[in-house]
Coordinates of N, CA and C in Angstrom, one line a residue:
Chain X
D1 N 20.0 13.0 -5.9 CA 18.9 11.9 -5.9 C 19.5 10.6 -5.3
V2 N 18.7 10.0 -4.5 CA 19.0 8.7 -4.0 C 18.9 7.7 -5.1
K3 N 19.9 6.8 -5.2 CA 19.8 5.8 -6.2 C 20.0 4.4 -5.5
V4 N 19.0 3.6 -5.8 CA 19.1 2.2 -5.4 C 19.1 1.4 -6.7
T5 N 20.1 0.7 -7.0 CA 20.2 -0.1 -8.2 C 20.2 -1.6 -7.9
Q6 N 19.6 -2.3 -8.8 CA 19.6 -3.8 -8.7 C 20.3 -4.3 -10.0
S7 N 21.0 -5.4 -9.8 CA 21.9 -5.9 -10.8 C 21.2 -6.3 -12.1
S8 N 19.9 -6.8 -12.0 CA 19.2 -7.3 -13.2 C 17.8 -6.9 -13.1
R9 N 17.2 -6.5 -14.3 CA 15.7 -6.3 -14.3 C 15.0 -7.6 -14.4
Y10 N 15.5 -8.5 -15.2 CA 14.9 -9.8 -15.5 C 16.0 -10.9 -15.4
L11 N 15.6 -12.0 -14.8 CA 16.5 -13.1 -14.6 C 15.8 -14.4 -14.8
V12 N 16.3 -15.3 -15.5 CA 15.7 -16.7 -15.7 C 16.7 -17.7 -15.2
K13 N 16.3 -18.5 -14.3 CA 17.2 -19.6 -13.8 C 16.5 -20.9 -13.8
R14 N 17.3 -21.9 -13.6 CA 16.8 -23.3 -13.5 C 16.7 -23.8 -12.1
T15 N 15.7 -24.6 -11.8 CA 15.6 -25.2 -10.5 C 16.9 -25.8 -10.0
G16 N 17.2 -25.5 -8.8 CA 18.4 -26.0 -8.2 C 19.7 -25.1 -8.3
E17 N 19.6 -24.1 -9.2 CA 20.7 -23.2 -9.4 C 20.9 -22.3 -8.2
K18 N 22.1 -21.9 -7.9 CA 22.3 -20.9 -6.9 C 22.2 -19.5 -7.6
V19 N 21.4 -18.6 -7.0 CA 21.1 -17.3 -7.6 C 21.5 -16.2 -6.7
F20 N 22.2 -15.2 -7.2 CA 22.6 -14.0 -6.5 C 21.9 -12.8 -7.1
L21 N 21.2 -12.1 -6.2 CA 20.6 -10.8 -6.5 C 21.4 -9.7 -5.8
E22 N 21.8 -8.7 -6.5 CA 22.7 -7.7 -5.9 C 21.9 -6.4 -5.9
C23 N 22.2 -5.6 -4.8 CA 21.6 -4.3 -4.6 C 22.6 -3.3 -4.1
V24 N 22.7 -2.2 -4.7 CA 23.6 -1.1 -4.3 C 22.9 0.2 -4.1
Q25 N 23.2 0.9 -3.0 CA 22.7 2.2 -2.8 C 23.8 3.2 -2.6
D26 N 23.6 4.4 -3.0 CA 24.7 5.4 -3.0 C 24.5 6.6 -2.0
M27 N 23.6 6.4 -1.0 CA 23.3 7.4 -0.1 C 23.8 7.2 1.3
D28 N 24.7 6.2 1.5 CA 25.3 6.0 2.8 C 24.2 5.5 3.8
H29 N 23.2 4.9 3.4 CA 22.1 4.4 4.3 C 22.6 3.3 5.1
E30 N 22.2 3.3 6.4 CA 22.5 2.2 7.3 C 21.7 0.9 7.0
N31 N 20.4 1.2 6.7 CA 19.4 0.0 6.5 C 19.3 -0.4 5.1
M32 N 19.2 -1.7 4.9 CA 18.9 -2.2 3.6 C 17.9 -3.4 3.8
F33 N 17.1 -3.5 2.8 CA 16.0 -4.5 2.9 C 15.8 -5.3 1.6
W34 N 15.4 -6.5 1.7 CA 15.0 -7.3 0.5 C 13.5 -7.7 0.8
Y35 N 12.7 -7.4 -0.3 CA 11.3 -7.7 -0.3 C 11.0 -8.6 -1.5
R36 N 9.9 -9.4 -1.3 CA 9.4 -10.1 -2.4 C 7.9 -9.6 -2.6
Q37 N 7.6 -9.4 -3.9 CA 6.3 -8.9 -4.3 C 5.6 -9.9 -5.2
D38 N 4.4 -10.4 -4.7 CA 3.6 -11.3 -5.5 C 2.2 -10.7 -5.5
P39 N 1.5 -11.0 -6.7 CA 0.1 -10.5 -6.8 C -0.8 -10.9 -5.6
G40 N -1.5 -9.9 -5.1 CA -2.4 -10.1 -4.0 C -1.8 -10.3 -2.6
L41 N -0.4 -10.3 -2.6 CA 0.2 -10.5 -1.3 C 1.0 -9.3 -0.9
G42 N 1.1 -8.3 -1.7 CA 1.8 -7.1 -1.3 C 3.3 -7.3 -1.3
L43 N 4.0 -6.5 -0.4 CA 5.4 -6.6 -0.2 C 5.7 -7.4 1.1
R44 N 6.5 -8.4 0.9 CA 6.8 -9.2 2.1 C 8.3 -9.2 2.4
L45 N 8.7 -8.9 3.6 CA 10.1 -8.7 3.9 C 10.8 -10.1 4.0
I46 N 11.9 -10.2 3.3 CA 12.7 -11.4 3.4 C 13.8 -11.3 4.5
Y47 N 14.6 -10.3 4.3 CA 15.7 -10.0 5.3 C 15.9 -8.5 5.3
F48 N 16.4 -8.1 6.5 CA 16.7 -6.7 6.7 C 18.2 -6.6 7.3
S49 N 18.9 -5.6 6.9 CA 20.3 -5.4 7.4 C 20.4 -4.0 8.0
Y50 N 20.8 -3.8 9.2 CA 20.9 -2.5 9.8 C 22.4 -2.0 9.9
D51 N 23.3 -2.9 9.5 CA 24.7 -2.5 9.5 C 25.5 -3.5 8.7
V52 N 26.7 -3.2 8.4 CA 27.6 -4.2 7.7 C 27.6 -5.5 8.6
K53 N 27.4 -6.6 7.9 CA 27.5 -7.9 8.5 C 26.4 -8.2 9.5
M54 N 25.4 -7.3 9.7 CA 24.3 -7.4 10.6 C 23.0 -7.7 9.8
K55 N 22.2 -8.6 10.3 CA 21.0 -8.9 9.6 C 19.9 -9.4 10.6
E56 N 18.7 -9.2 10.1 CA 17.5 -9.8 10.8 C 16.6 -10.5 9.9
K57 N 16.0 -11.6 10.3 CA 15.1 -12.2 9.4 C 13.8 -11.4 9.3
G58 N 13.2 -11.5 8.1 CA 11.9 -10.9 7.9 C 10.8 -11.9 8.1
D59 N 9.7 -11.7 7.4 CA 8.6 -12.6 7.5 C 8.7 -13.9 6.8
I60 N 9.5 -13.9 5.7 CA 9.6 -15.1 4.8 C 11.1 -15.4 4.5
P61 N 11.9 -15.7 5.5 CA 13.4 -15.9 5.2 C 13.7 -17.3 4.6
E62 N 12.7 -18.3 4.7 CA 13.1 -19.6 4.4 C 13.5 -19.7 2.9
G63 N 14.6 -20.4 2.6 CA 15.1 -20.6 1.3 C 16.0 -19.5 0.8
Y64 N 16.2 -18.5 1.6 CA 17.0 -17.3 1.3 C 18.1 -17.1 2.3
S65 N 19.2 -16.5 1.9 CA 20.2 -16.0 2.8 C 20.7 -14.6 2.2
V66 N 21.4 -13.9 3.0 CA 21.8 -12.5 2.6 C 23.3 -12.3 3.0
S67 N 23.9 -11.3 2.4 CA 25.3 -11.0 2.7 C 25.4 -9.5 2.6
R68 N 26.0 -8.9 3.6 CA 26.3 -7.5 3.5 C 27.8 -7.2 4.0
E69 N 28.7 -7.2 3.1 CA 30.1 -7.1 3.5 C 30.5 -5.6 3.4
K70 N 29.8 -4.8 2.6 CA 30.1 -3.4 2.5 C 28.8 -2.6 2.7
K71 N 28.9 -1.4 3.2 CA 27.7 -0.7 3.6 C 26.7 -0.5 2.4
E72 N 27.3 -0.2 1.3 CA 26.4 0.1 0.1 C 25.8 -1.1 -0.6
R73 N 26.2 -2.3 -0.3 CA 25.8 -3.4 -1.1 C 25.2 -4.5 -0.2
F74 N 24.0 -5.0 -0.7 CA 23.3 -6.0 0.0 C 22.9 -7.1 -1.0
S75 N 23.3 -8.3 -0.7 CA 23.0 -9.4 -1.7 C 22.0 -10.4 -1.1
L76 N 21.1 -10.8 -2.0 CA 20.1 -11.9 -1.6 C 20.6 -13.1 -2.4
I77 N 20.6 -14.2 -1.6 CA 21.1 -15.5 -2.2 C 20.0 -16.5 -2.1
L78 N 19.7 -17.2 -3.2 CA 18.9 -18.3 -3.3 C 19.8 -19.5 -3.4
E79 N 20.0 -20.3 -2.4 CA 21.0 -21.4 -2.4 C 20.6 -22.5 -3.4
S80 N 19.4 -22.8 -3.5 CA 18.9 -23.8 -4.5 C 17.6 -23.3 -5.0
A81 N 17.5 -22.6 -6.1 CA 16.3 -22.0 -6.5 C 15.2 -23.0 -6.8
S82 N 14.0 -22.6 -6.4 CA 12.8 -23.5 -6.7 C 11.8 -22.7 -7.4
T83 N 10.8 -23.4 -8.1 CA 9.8 -22.7 -8.9 C 9.0 -21.7 -8.0
N84 N 8.8 -22.1 -6.8 CA 7.9 -21.2 -5.9 C 8.7 -19.9 -5.5
Q85 N 9.9 -19.7 -5.9 CA 10.6 -18.5 -5.7 C 10.6 -17.6 -6.9
T86 N 9.8 -18.0 -7.9 CA 9.5 -17.1 -9.1 C 8.7 -15.9 -8.5
S87 N 9.3 -14.7 -8.7 CA 8.6 -13.5 -8.1 C 9.4 -12.3 -8.6
M88 N 8.8 -11.1 -8.1 CA 9.5 -9.8 -8.2 C 10.2 -9.6 -6.9
Y89 N 11.5 -9.3 -7.0 CA 12.3 -9.0 -5.8 C 12.7 -7.5 -5.8
L90 N 12.4 -6.8 -4.7 CA 12.6 -5.4 -4.5 C 13.6 -5.2 -3.4
C91 N 14.6 -4.4 -3.7 CA 15.5 -3.9 -2.6 C 15.2 -2.5 -2.2
A92 N 15.4 -2.2 -1.0 CA 15.2 -0.8 -0.5 C 16.3 -0.5 0.5
S93 N 16.4 0.8 0.7 CA 17.4 1.3 1.8 C 16.8 2.5 2.5
S94 N 17.4 2.8 3.6 CA 16.9 4.0 4.4 C 18.0 4.3 5.4
F95 N 17.9 5.6 5.9 CA 18.7 5.9 7.1 C 18.2 5.2 8.3
A96 N 19.0 5.0 9.3 CA 18.5 4.4 10.5 C 17.4 5.2 11.2
H97 N 16.6 4.6 11.9 CA 15.4 5.1 12.6 C 14.1 4.9 11.8
K98 N 13.1 4.4 12.5 CA 11.9 4.0 11.8 C 11.1 5.1 11.2
T99 N 11.5 6.4 11.4 CA 10.7 7.5 10.8 C 11.3 7.9 9.5
N100 N 12.3 7.1 9.0 CA 12.8 7.5 7.7 C 12.3 6.7 6.6
E101 N 12.0 7.3 5.5 CA 11.4 6.7 4.3 C 12.4 5.7 3.7
Q102 N 11.8 4.7 3.1 CA 12.6 3.7 2.4 C 12.6 4.1 0.9
F103 N 13.8 3.9 0.3 CA 13.9 4.2 -1.1 C 14.1 2.8 -1.8
F104 N 13.3 2.6 -2.8 CA 13.2 1.3 -3.5 C 14.0 1.3 -4.8
G105 N 14.6 0.1 -5.1 CA 15.2 -0.1 -6.4 C 14.1 -0.5 -7.4
P106 N 14.5 -0.7 -8.7 CA 13.5 -0.9 -9.7 C 13.0 -2.4 -9.7
G107 N 13.6 -3.3 -9.0 CA 13.1 -4.6 -8.9 C 13.8 -5.6 -9.9
T108 N 13.9 -6.8 -9.5 CA 14.3 -7.9 -10.4 C 13.2 -8.9 -10.5
R109 N 12.8 -9.2 -11.7 CA 11.8 -10.2 -11.9 C 12.5 -11.5 -12.2
L110 N 12.4 -12.4 -11.2 CA 13.1 -13.7 -11.3 C 12.1 -14.8 -11.7
T111 N 12.5 -15.5 -12.7 CA 11.7 -16.7 -13.1 C 12.6 -17.9 -13.0
V112 N 12.0 -18.9 -12.2 CA 12.7 -20.2 -12.0 C 12.0 -21.3 -12.8
L113 N 12.7 -21.9 -13.7 CA 12.0 -22.9 -14.5 C 12.3 -24.3 -14.0
Chain N
Q1 N -0.7 -11.4 10.1 CA 0.2 -10.4 10.7 C 0.3 -9.2 9.8
Q2 N 0.1 -9.4 8.4 CA 0.1 -8.2 7.5 C -1.1 -7.3 7.8
P3 N -0.9 -6.0 7.8 CA -2.1 -5.1 7.9 C -3.1 -5.4 6.8
V4 N -4.3 -5.1 7.1 CA -5.4 -5.3 6.1 C -5.7 -4.0 5.5
Q5 N -5.7 -3.9 4.2 CA -6.0 -2.7 3.5 C -7.4 -2.9 2.8
S6 N -8.2 -1.8 2.8 CA -9.5 -1.8 2.2 C -9.7 -0.4 1.6
P7 N -10.4 -0.4 0.4 CA -10.8 -1.5 -0.4 C -9.6 -2.1 -1.1
Q8 N -9.8 -3.2 -1.8 CA -8.7 -3.8 -2.6 C -8.5 -3.1 -3.8
A9 N -9.6 -2.5 -4.4 CA -9.4 -1.7 -5.6 C -10.5 -0.6 -5.6
V10 N -10.1 0.5 -6.3 CA -11.0 1.7 -6.4 C -10.9 2.2 -7.8
I11 N -12.0 2.6 -8.4 CA -12.0 3.2 -9.7 C -12.7 4.6 -9.6
L12 N -12.0 5.6 -10.1 CA -12.5 7.0 -9.9 C -12.5 7.7 -11.2
R13 N -13.3 8.8 -11.3 CA -13.1 9.8 -12.3 C -12.3 10.9 -11.8
E14 N -11.6 11.6 -12.6 CA -10.8 12.7 -12.2 C -11.6 13.7 -11.4
G15 N -11.0 14.2 -10.3 CA -11.8 15.1 -9.5 C -12.5 14.5 -8.3
E16 N -12.7 13.2 -8.4 CA -13.4 12.5 -7.3 C -12.4 12.2 -6.1
D17 N -13.0 11.9 -5.0 CA -12.2 11.6 -3.8 C -12.2 10.1 -3.5
A18 N -11.2 9.7 -2.7 CA -11.1 8.3 -2.3 C -10.4 8.2 -0.9
V19 N -10.8 7.2 -0.2 CA -10.2 6.9 1.1 C -9.7 5.5 1.1
I20 N -8.4 5.3 1.5 CA -7.9 4.0 1.6 C -7.5 3.7 3.1
N21 N -8.0 2.6 3.6 CA -7.8 2.2 5.0 C -6.8 1.2 5.2
C22 N -6.1 1.2 6.4 CA -5.1 0.3 6.7 C -5.3 -0.1 8.2
S23 N -5.5 -1.4 8.5 CA -5.8 -1.8 9.8 C -4.9 -2.9 10.3
S24 N -4.4 -2.7 11.5 CA -3.4 -3.7 12.0 C -3.9 -4.4 13.3
S25 N -3.5 -5.6 13.5 CA -3.9 -6.3 14.7 C -2.9 -6.1 15.8
K26 N -1.8 -5.3 15.5 CA -0.8 -5.1 16.5 C -0.8 -3.6 16.9
A27 N -0.2 -3.3 18.1 CA -0.1 -1.9 18.4 C 1.0 -1.3 17.5
L28 N 0.7 -0.1 17.0 CA 1.5 0.6 16.0 C 2.3 1.8 16.6
Y29 N 3.5 1.9 16.1 CA 4.3 3.1 16.4 C 4.3 4.0 15.2
S30 N 4.3 3.5 14.0 CA 4.3 4.3 12.8 C 3.5 3.7 11.7
V31 N 3.0 4.5 10.8 CA 2.4 4.0 9.5 C 3.1 4.8 8.4
H32 N 3.6 4.0 7.4 CA 4.1 4.6 6.2 C 3.2 4.3 5.0
W33 N 3.1 5.3 4.1 CA 2.3 5.1 2.9 C 3.2 5.2 1.7
Y34 N 3.0 4.3 0.7 CA 3.8 4.3 -0.5 C 2.9 4.1 -1.7
R35 N 3.3 4.6 -2.8 CA 2.5 4.4 -4.1 C 3.4 3.8 -5.1
Q36 N 2.9 2.8 -5.8 CA 3.7 2.1 -6.8 C 2.9 2.2 -8.1
K37 N 3.5 2.9 -9.1 CA 2.9 2.9 -10.4 C 3.3 1.7 -11.2
H38 N 2.5 1.3 -12.2 CA 2.7 0.1 -12.9 C 4.1 0.0 -13.5
G39 N 4.8 -1.1 -13.2 CA 6.2 -1.2 -13.7 C 7.3 -0.4 -13.0
E40 N 6.9 0.3 -12.0 CA 7.9 1.1 -11.3 C 8.1 0.7 -9.9
A41 N 9.1 1.3 -9.2 CA 9.3 1.0 -7.8 C 8.4 1.8 -6.9
P42 N 8.0 1.3 -5.8 CA 7.2 2.1 -4.8 C 7.9 3.4 -4.4
V43 N 7.1 4.4 -4.2 CA 7.6 5.7 -3.9 C 7.0 6.2 -2.6
F44 N 7.8 6.7 -1.7 CA 7.3 7.2 -0.4 C 6.3 8.3 -0.6
L45 N 5.2 8.3 0.2 CA 4.2 9.4 0.3 C 4.2 10.1 1.6
M46 N 4.1 9.3 2.7 CA 3.9 9.9 4.0 C 4.2 9.0 5.1
I47 N 4.6 9.5 6.3 CA 4.8 8.8 7.5 C 3.9 9.4 8.6
L48 N 3.2 8.6 9.3 CA 2.5 9.1 10.5 C 3.0 8.4 11.7
L49 N 3.2 9.2 12.8 CA 3.9 8.6 13.9 C 2.9 8.7 15.1
K50 N 3.1 7.7 16.0 CA 2.4 7.8 17.3 C 2.7 9.1 18.0
G51 N 1.6 9.8 18.4 CA 1.8 11.1 19.0 C 1.4 12.2 18.1
G52 N 1.2 11.9 16.8 CA 0.6 12.8 15.9 C 1.5 13.5 14.9
E53 N 2.8 13.2 14.9 CA 3.6 13.8 13.9 C 3.4 13.2 12.6
Q54 N 3.5 14.0 11.5 CA 3.4 13.6 10.2 C 4.6 14.1 9.3
K55 N 5.0 13.3 8.4 CA 6.0 13.8 7.4 C 5.6 13.4 6.0
G56 N 5.6 14.2 5.1 CA 5.3 13.7 3.7 C 4.7 14.7 2.8
H57 N 3.9 14.1 1.9 CA 3.4 14.7 0.7 C 2.4 15.9 1.0
E58 N 2.5 17.0 0.3 CA 1.7 18.1 0.6 C 0.3 18.0 0.1
K59 N 0.0 17.2 -0.9 CA -1.3 17.2 -1.5 C -2.1 16.0 -1.1
I60 N -1.5 15.1 -0.3 CA -2.2 13.9 0.2 C -2.2 14.0 1.7
S61 N -3.3 13.7 2.3 CA -3.4 13.7 3.7 C -3.8 12.3 4.3
A62 N -3.5 12.2 5.5 CA -3.8 10.9 6.2 C -4.0 11.1 7.7
S63 N -4.6 10.1 8.2 CA -4.9 10.1 9.7 C -4.4 8.8 10.3
F64 N -4.1 8.8 11.6 CA -3.6 7.7 12.3 C -4.3 7.6 13.7
N65 N -5.1 6.6 13.8 CA -5.8 6.3 15.1 C -5.1 5.3 15.8
E66 N -4.3 5.7 16.8 CA -3.4 4.7 17.6 C -4.2 3.7 18.3
K67 N -5.4 4.2 18.9 CA -6.2 3.2 19.7 C -6.8 2.1 18.9
K68 N -7.2 2.5 17.7 CA -7.8 1.5 16.8 C -6.8 0.8 15.9
Q69 N -5.6 1.2 16.0 CA -4.5 0.7 15.2 C -4.8 0.7 13.7
Q70 N -5.3 1.9 13.3 CA -5.7 2.1 11.9 C -5.2 3.4 11.4
S71 N -5.0 3.4 10.1 CA -4.6 4.6 9.4 C -5.5 4.7 8.1
S72 N -5.8 6.0 7.7 CA -6.5 6.2 6.5 C -5.8 7.2 5.6
L73 N -5.8 7.0 4.3 CA -5.1 7.9 3.4 C -6.2 8.5 2.6
Y74 N -6.2 9.9 2.5 CA -7.3 10.6 1.8 C -6.7 11.2 0.5
L75 N -7.4 10.8 -0.6 CA -7.0 11.4 -1.9 C -8.1 12.2 -2.4
T76 N -7.9 13.5 -2.4 CA -9.0 14.5 -2.7 C -8.7 15.0 -4.1
A77 N -9.8 15.3 -4.8 CA -9.7 15.9 -6.2 C -8.7 15.1 -7.0
S78 N -8.9 13.8 -7.1 CA -7.9 12.9 -7.7 C -7.6 13.3 -9.2
Q79 N -6.3 13.1 -9.5 CA -5.7 13.3 -10.8 C -5.3 12.0 -11.4
L80 N -5.2 12.1 -12.7 CA -4.8 10.8 -13.5 C -3.5 10.3 -12.9
S81 N -2.6 11.2 -12.4 CA -1.3 10.7 -11.9 C -1.4 10.0 -10.5
Y82 N -2.6 10.0 -9.9 CA -2.8 9.3 -8.7 C -2.9 7.8 -8.9
S83 N -3.1 7.4 -10.1 CA -3.3 5.9 -10.4 C -2.1 5.1 -10.0
G84 N -2.4 4.0 -9.4 CA -1.3 3.1 -9.0 C -1.8 2.2 -7.8
T85 N -0.9 1.5 -7.2 CA -1.2 0.7 -6.1 C -0.6 1.3 -4.8
Y86 N -1.4 1.5 -3.8 CA -1.0 2.1 -2.6 C -0.8 1.0 -1.5
F87 N 0.3 1.2 -0.8 CA 0.7 0.2 0.2 C 0.8 1.0 1.5
C88 N 0.3 0.4 2.6 CA 0.7 0.9 3.9 C 1.7 0.0 4.5
G89 N 2.7 0.6 5.2 CA 3.7 -0.2 5.9 C 3.6 0.2 7.4
T90 N 3.5 -0.8 8.3 CA 3.3 -0.5 9.7 C 4.6 -0.9 10.5
G91 N 4.9 0.0 11.4 CA 6.0 -0.2 12.3 C 5.5 -0.4 13.7
S92 N 5.8 -1.5 14.3 CA 5.1 -1.7 15.6 C 6.1 -1.9 16.8
S93 N 7.3 -1.7 16.6 CA 8.3 -2.0 17.6 C 9.2 -0.8 17.7
Y94 N 9.6 -0.5 18.9 CA 10.6 0.6 19.1 C 12.0 0.1 18.8
N95 N 12.2 -1.2 18.7 CA 13.6 -1.7 18.6 C 14.0 -2.1 17.2
T96 N 13.2 -1.9 16.2 CA 13.5 -2.3 14.8 C 13.0 -1.3 13.8
D97 N 13.7 -1.2 12.7 CA 13.2 -0.3 11.6 C 12.4 -1.1 10.6
K98 N 12.1 -2.3 10.9 CA 11.4 -3.1 9.9 C 9.9 -2.7 9.8
L99 N 9.4 -2.7 8.6 CA 8.0 -2.5 8.4 C 7.3 -3.7 7.9
I100 N 6.0 -3.9 8.2 CA 5.2 -4.9 7.6 C 4.2 -4.2 6.6
F101 N 4.3 -4.6 5.4 CA 3.4 -3.9 4.4 C 2.1 -4.7 4.2
G102 N 1.0 -3.9 3.9 CA -0.2 -4.5 3.5 C -0.2 -5.1 2.1
T103 N -1.4 -5.6 1.7 CA -1.5 -6.3 0.4 C -1.7 -5.3 -0.7
G104 N -2.0 -4.0 -0.4 CA -2.1 -3.0 -1.4 C -3.6 -2.7 -1.8
T105 N -3.8 -1.5 -2.3 CA -5.0 -1.0 -2.8 C -4.8 -0.5 -4.2
R106 N -5.4 -1.0 -5.2 CA -5.2 -0.6 -6.6 C -6.2 0.5 -6.9
L107 N -5.6 1.7 -7.3 CA -6.5 2.9 -7.6 C -6.3 3.2 -9.1
Q108 N -7.4 3.3 -9.8 CA -7.4 3.7 -11.2 C -8.3 5.0 -11.3
V109 N -7.7 6.0 -11.9 CA -8.4 7.3 -12.2 C -8.5 7.4 -13.7
F110 N -9.8 7.7 -14.1 CA -10.0 7.8 -15.5 C -10.5 9.3 -15.8
P111 N -10.2 9.7 -17.0 CA -10.6 11.1 -17.4 C -12.2 11.3 -17.3

């Protein structure tokens, strides 16, 4: 079974803090994704990585950065958390090529106070 | 830029049918369908590709109209386990594996 794990299910941070969300997959997938899920807005892509150290911006990259130093691990970084970044964050991974399904992690619900 | 899904919500009794639509303003190469149950991660259902190829779930069917840039997901003889939120994800470029997901359709099936 493919497993995508995320470091925390729930996280509470203060405005201005630096926040790291970690994602690990065990299927040797080339692609990894970070999405943000908000009620009524669906899943919105923040960043996408197609290889180690390679990344592409998604639809809402502002306020976020990413790091992929190893193939199995993809980190989302909030340099200075703000209250409007309170959300559910989902990580996903897939083999390369657009016909391959994405496997999602369980999500991290981040609250910024 | 997000594909538009309709309806936003559907309520069914077991055994009834439903159709969920996904419409994009961009030319599409692929459409992916996922289902997310409450409190769980989205799970893959099906991929439809330009040219007619499909991969996915045996009990759920879908169509892809390339000219209209639309896809429809057909849920027949619905079961309680079909409840959840359905998302379409559209791929519109040959050069990237990124998908743009719709806002979702919430489906509730009651006994």
